[in-house]
Each structure stands twice: as structure tokens, then as C-alpha cells.
Amino acid sequence: MSIWWSLHLRREAASVPLARRFLLGTMETAGVDPDISFDLSVALSEACANAVEHGGDRTVLGEPGGSGTGRPSADSGQYRVTAYLDGEKCRIEVSDSGPGFPVRRALRPAAHSPQADADADAENGRGLDLIQQLSDHVQFGNRPGHGAVVSFDKVLKWREGALLTV
């Protein structure tokens, strides 16, 4: 048996704990080990917080980087969270309609680098590093057109008597 769900959320701070609670409730019901659930919920919170902060077109006509139309895209006020739980892993994807990742981070698997160590004290990027530390596999990318996608997964451990065991 597998479970998957997708949420379309407004880019508001209140959406972050909502997505986290939804994931935790799903994992609790399915019987996922609480430590794994906690790690994934923290990683999800970081990805959602990034989508809320950076995930939409907030430029105005005439500003550098503006779209030229003076109107943000219809979905710039929202982002999407999709989660897949199967017998062996959980995969989560968070996508938005923002400017996307800088070229150096986009469209490649995440990896530890000396630059990440140099930037450890910087405010920006710490959430992405935390997602990497809490997950088994992470990929950052840009959607065709406009927007960022963060996907991450983790091998699941199950409580005894869990509903979705392998």
C-alpha cells in the first residue's frame, strides 16, 4: 500500500506548520518511526519556509528583474507540497513560482561543498543545508518557466504493527 497527497498552500507563514502537521499526522497514522517522521517534518518546514519567503514574483513594473507586465503570475501567491509514502521511503517535493535557484545551486543533486562551509554563518542557505542533513537524497532545481523545486527523500523505518510496512 502507498499513500500520496498534494497540498496547494498560500505563501503565508501559517501554511508552514499546517503542512508539517499534515505530514506528521499521515506518518503517525501509517506507523512511521517517530525519529524519521521528525526529521522529515523539519526538512519539510525548511522547504516550505523557503517557498513562503522566496516563492513568488514580488517585483513591480519598472524594477530590475520585473516581468514587464506589472502583474505577478496567477500562482505567485501559492506553492505546492507533494508527499509520497511507500513501503521503503518517503519522497517530498515543494515547488513554487518564484525566481528559482541561482545557477550554481539549480538543476543538480545537492552535495556538501567547501563553499557550503564558508557560507555556514550566512542567513541564506542554512535551511537548504538542513534539508540535506536530514534527508538521504536531495535535489534542487528550477521549473521550466519560473519557479524552484526542492525534492528530498528518506528511507523509512516502521513501528511494529505499522499499516504500510514493506
CSV table of C-alpha atoms in Angstrom, one decimal:
chain,number,residue,atom,x,y,z
A,1,MET,CA,0.0,0.0,0.0
A,2,SER,CA,1.2,3.5,-0.7
A,3,ILE,CA,0.0,7.0,0.3
A,4,TRP,CA,0.4,10.2,-1.6
A,5,TRP,CA,-1.1,13.6,-1.2
A,6,SER,CA,-0.6,17.1,-2.6
A,7,LEU,CA,-1.4,20.5,-1.0
A,8,HIS,CA,-1.7,23.8,-2.6
A,9,LEU,CA,-0.9,26.4,0.0
A,10,ARG,CA,-0.9,30.2,0.3
A,11,ARG,CA,2.5,31.8,0.7
A,12,GLU,CA,1.8,32.7,4.3
A,13,ALA,CA,3.7,31.9,7.4
A,14,ALA,CA,0.7,30.0,8.8
A,15,SER,CA,0.9,27.4,6.0
A,16,VAL,CA,4.3,26.1,7.2
A,17,PRO,CA,3.1,24.4,10.4
A,18,LEU,CA,-0.1,23.3,8.6
A,19,ALA,CA,2.0,21.3,6.0
A,20,ARG,CA,4.2,20.0,8.8
A,21,ARG,CA,1.2,18.8,10.9
A,22,PHE,CA,-0.3,17.2,7.8
A,23,LEU,CA,2.9,15.2,7.2
A,24,LEU,CA,3.3,14.2,10.8
A,25,GLY,CA,-0.4,13.1,11.0
A,26,THR,CA,0.0,11.0,7.9
A,27,MET,CA,3.2,9.4,9.1
A,28,GLU,CA,1.8,8.7,12.6
A,29,THR,CA,-1.3,7.0,11.1
A,30,ALA,CA,0.8,4.9,8.7
A,31,GLY,CA,3.1,3.8,11.5
A,32,VAL,CA,6.4,5.5,10.6
A,33,ASP,CA,9.1,5.6,13.2
A,34,PRO,CA,8.8,8.9,15.2
A,35,ASP,CA,12.5,9.9,14.6
A,36,ILE,CA,12.2,9.6,10.9
A,37,SER,CA,8.9,11.5,11.0
A,38,PHE,CA,10.5,14.3,12.9
A,39,ASP,CA,13.5,14.6,10.5
A,40,LEU,CA,11.2,14.8,7.5
A,41,SER,CA,8.9,17.3,9.2
A,42,VAL,CA,11.8,19.6,10.0
A,43,ALA,CA,13.1,19.3,6.4
A,44,LEU,CA,9.6,20.0,5.1
A,45,SER,CA,9.3,23.1,7.3
A,46,GLU,CA,12.5,24.5,5.9
A,47,ALA,CA,11.4,23.9,2.3
A,48,CYS,CA,8.0,25.4,3.0
A,49,ALA,CA,9.6,28.4,4.7
A,50,ASN,CA,11.8,29.0,1.7
A,51,ALA,CA,8.7,28.8,-0.6
A,52,VAL,CA,6.9,31.3,1.5
A,53,GLU,CA,9.8,33.7,1.6
A,54,HIS,CA,11.2,33.4,-2.0
A,55,GLY,CA,8.4,31.6,-3.9
A,56,GLY,CA,6.6,34.3,-5.8
A,57,ASP,CA,7.0,37.2,-8.2
A,58,ARG,CA,7.2,40.2,-5.9
A,59,THR,CA,8.7,42.5,-8.5
A,60,VAL,CA,6.9,45.7,-9.6
A,61,LEU,CA,6.8,47.1,-13.1
A,62,GLY,CA,9.9,49.1,-13.8
A,63,GLU,CA,12.1,47.4,-11.1
A,64,PRO,CA,15.1,45.4,-12.2
A,65,GLY,CA,14.1,41.8,-12.9
A,66,GLY,CA,10.4,42.8,-13.2
A,67,SER,CA,8.3,40.8,-15.6
A,68,GLY,CA,7.4,43.9,-17.6
A,69,THR,CA,3.6,43.3,-17.2
A,70,GLY,CA,3.3,44.8,-13.7
A,71,ARG,CA,1.2,41.7,-12.7
A,72,PRO,CA,2.6,38.7,-10.8
A,73,SER,CA,1.6,35.3,-12.2
A,74,ALA,CA,-1.7,33.8,-11.0
A,75,ASP,CA,0.1,31.2,-8.8
A,76,SER,CA,2.7,33.5,-7.3
A,77,GLY,CA,0.7,33.6,-4.1
A,78,GLN,CA,0.8,29.9,-3.5
A,79,TYR,CA,3.1,26.9,-3.5
A,80,ARG,CA,2.7,23.1,-3.7
A,81,VAL,CA,3.7,20.3,-1.3
A,82,THR,CA,3.5,16.7,-2.5
A,83,ALA,CA,4.4,13.7,-0.4
A,84,TYR,CA,4.7,10.0,-1.4
A,85,LEU,CA,5.0,7.3,1.2
A,86,ASP,CA,5.5,3.7,0.1
A,87,GLY,CA,6.9,0.6,1.8
A,88,GLU,CA,10.5,1.8,1.8
A,89,LYS,CA,10.8,5.5,1.5
A,90,CYS,CA,9.1,8.9,1.7
A,91,ARG,CA,9.6,11.4,-1.0
A,92,ILE,CA,8.6,15.1,-0.6
A,93,GLU,CA,8.5,17.8,-3.2
A,94,VAL,CA,8.0,21.5,-2.6
A,95,SER,CA,7.5,23.7,-5.7
A,96,ASP,CA,6.9,27.4,-6.0
A,97,SER,CA,6.6,30.2,-8.6
A,98,GLY,CA,9.5,32.4,-7.6
A,99,PRO,CA,12.6,33.3,-9.4
A,100,GLY,CA,14.2,29.9,-8.8
A,101,PHE,CA,17.6,28.9,-7.6
A,102,PRO,CA,20.8,30.7,-8.7
A,103,VAL,CA,22.6,28.8,-11.5
A,104,ARG,CA,25.2,27.4,-9.1
A,105,ARG,CA,22.6,25.6,-7.0
A,106,ALA,CA,19.9,24.7,-9.6
A,107,LEU,CA,19.4,21.6,-11.6
A,108,ARG,CA,21.8,19.3,-9.8
A,109,PRO,CA,21.8,17.0,-6.8
A,110,ALA,CA,22.7,18.7,-3.6
A,111,ALA,CA,26.2,18.0,-2.3
A,112,HIS,CA,28.4,19.1,0.5
A,113,SER,CA,30.9,21.6,-0.7
A,114,PRO,CA,33.7,23.8,0.7
A,115,GLN,CA,31.5,26.8,-0.3
A,116,ALA,CA,28.8,25.5,2.0
A,117,ASP,CA,31.2,25.5,4.9
A,118,ALA,CA,32.3,29.1,4.0
A,119,ASP,CA,28.6,30.2,3.9
A,120,ALA,CA,27.7,28.4,7.2
A,121,ASP,CA,27.3,31.7,9.0
A,122,ALA,CA,25.2,33.3,6.3
A,123,GLU,CA,21.5,33.6,6.9
A,124,ASN,CA,20.5,32.4,3.4
A,125,GLY,CA,21.0,28.8,2.5
A,126,ARG,CA,21.0,27.3,6.0
A,127,GLY,CA,17.6,25.8,5.5
A,128,LEU,CA,18.7,24.0,2.3
A,129,ASP,CA,21.8,22.7,4.2
A,130,LEU,CA,19.5,21.4,7.0
A,131,ILE,CA,17.3,19.6,4.4
A,132,GLN,CA,20.4,17.9,3.1
A,133,GLN,CA,21.5,16.8,6.6
A,134,LEU,CA,18.0,15.4,7.5
A,135,SER,CA,17.4,13.5,4.2
A,136,ASP,CA,19.0,10.7,2.3
A,137,HIS,CA,18.8,12.3,-1.1
A,138,VAL,CA,18.0,15.9,-2.1
A,139,GLN,CA,17.7,17.6,-5.4
A,140,PHE,CA,17.3,21.4,-6.1
A,141,GLY,CA,16.1,22.6,-9.4
A,142,ASN,CA,14.2,25.2,-11.4
A,143,ARG,CA,10.9,24.5,-13.1
A,144,PRO,CA,10.7,25.3,-16.7
A,145,GLY,CA,9.4,28.8,-17.0
A,146,HIS,CA,9.5,30.1,-13.5
A,147,GLY,CA,9.9,28.6,-10.0
A,148,ALA,CA,12.0,26.4,-7.8
A,149,VAL,CA,11.6,22.8,-6.8
A,150,VAL,CA,13.1,21.1,-3.8
A,151,SER,CA,12.7,17.3,-3.6
A,152,PHE,CA,14.0,15.1,-0.9
A,153,ASP,CA,13.6,11.6,0.3
A,154,LYS,CA,14.4,9.3,3.3
A,155,VAL,CA,14.3,5.6,3.8
A,156,LEU,CA,11.5,4.8,6.3
A,157,LYS,CA,11.6,2.8,9.5
A,158,TRP,CA,8.4,1.4,10.7
A,159,ARG,CA,6.9,0.9,14.2
A,160,GLU,CA,5.8,-2.7,14.9
A,161,GLY,CA,2.3,-3.3,13.5
A,162,ALA,CA,2.5,-0.4,11.1
A,163,LEU,CA,-0.1,-0.2,8.4
A,164,LEU,CA,2.3,0.3,5.4
A,165,THR,CA,5.2,-2.0,6.2
A,166,VAL,CA,7.1,-3.4,3.3
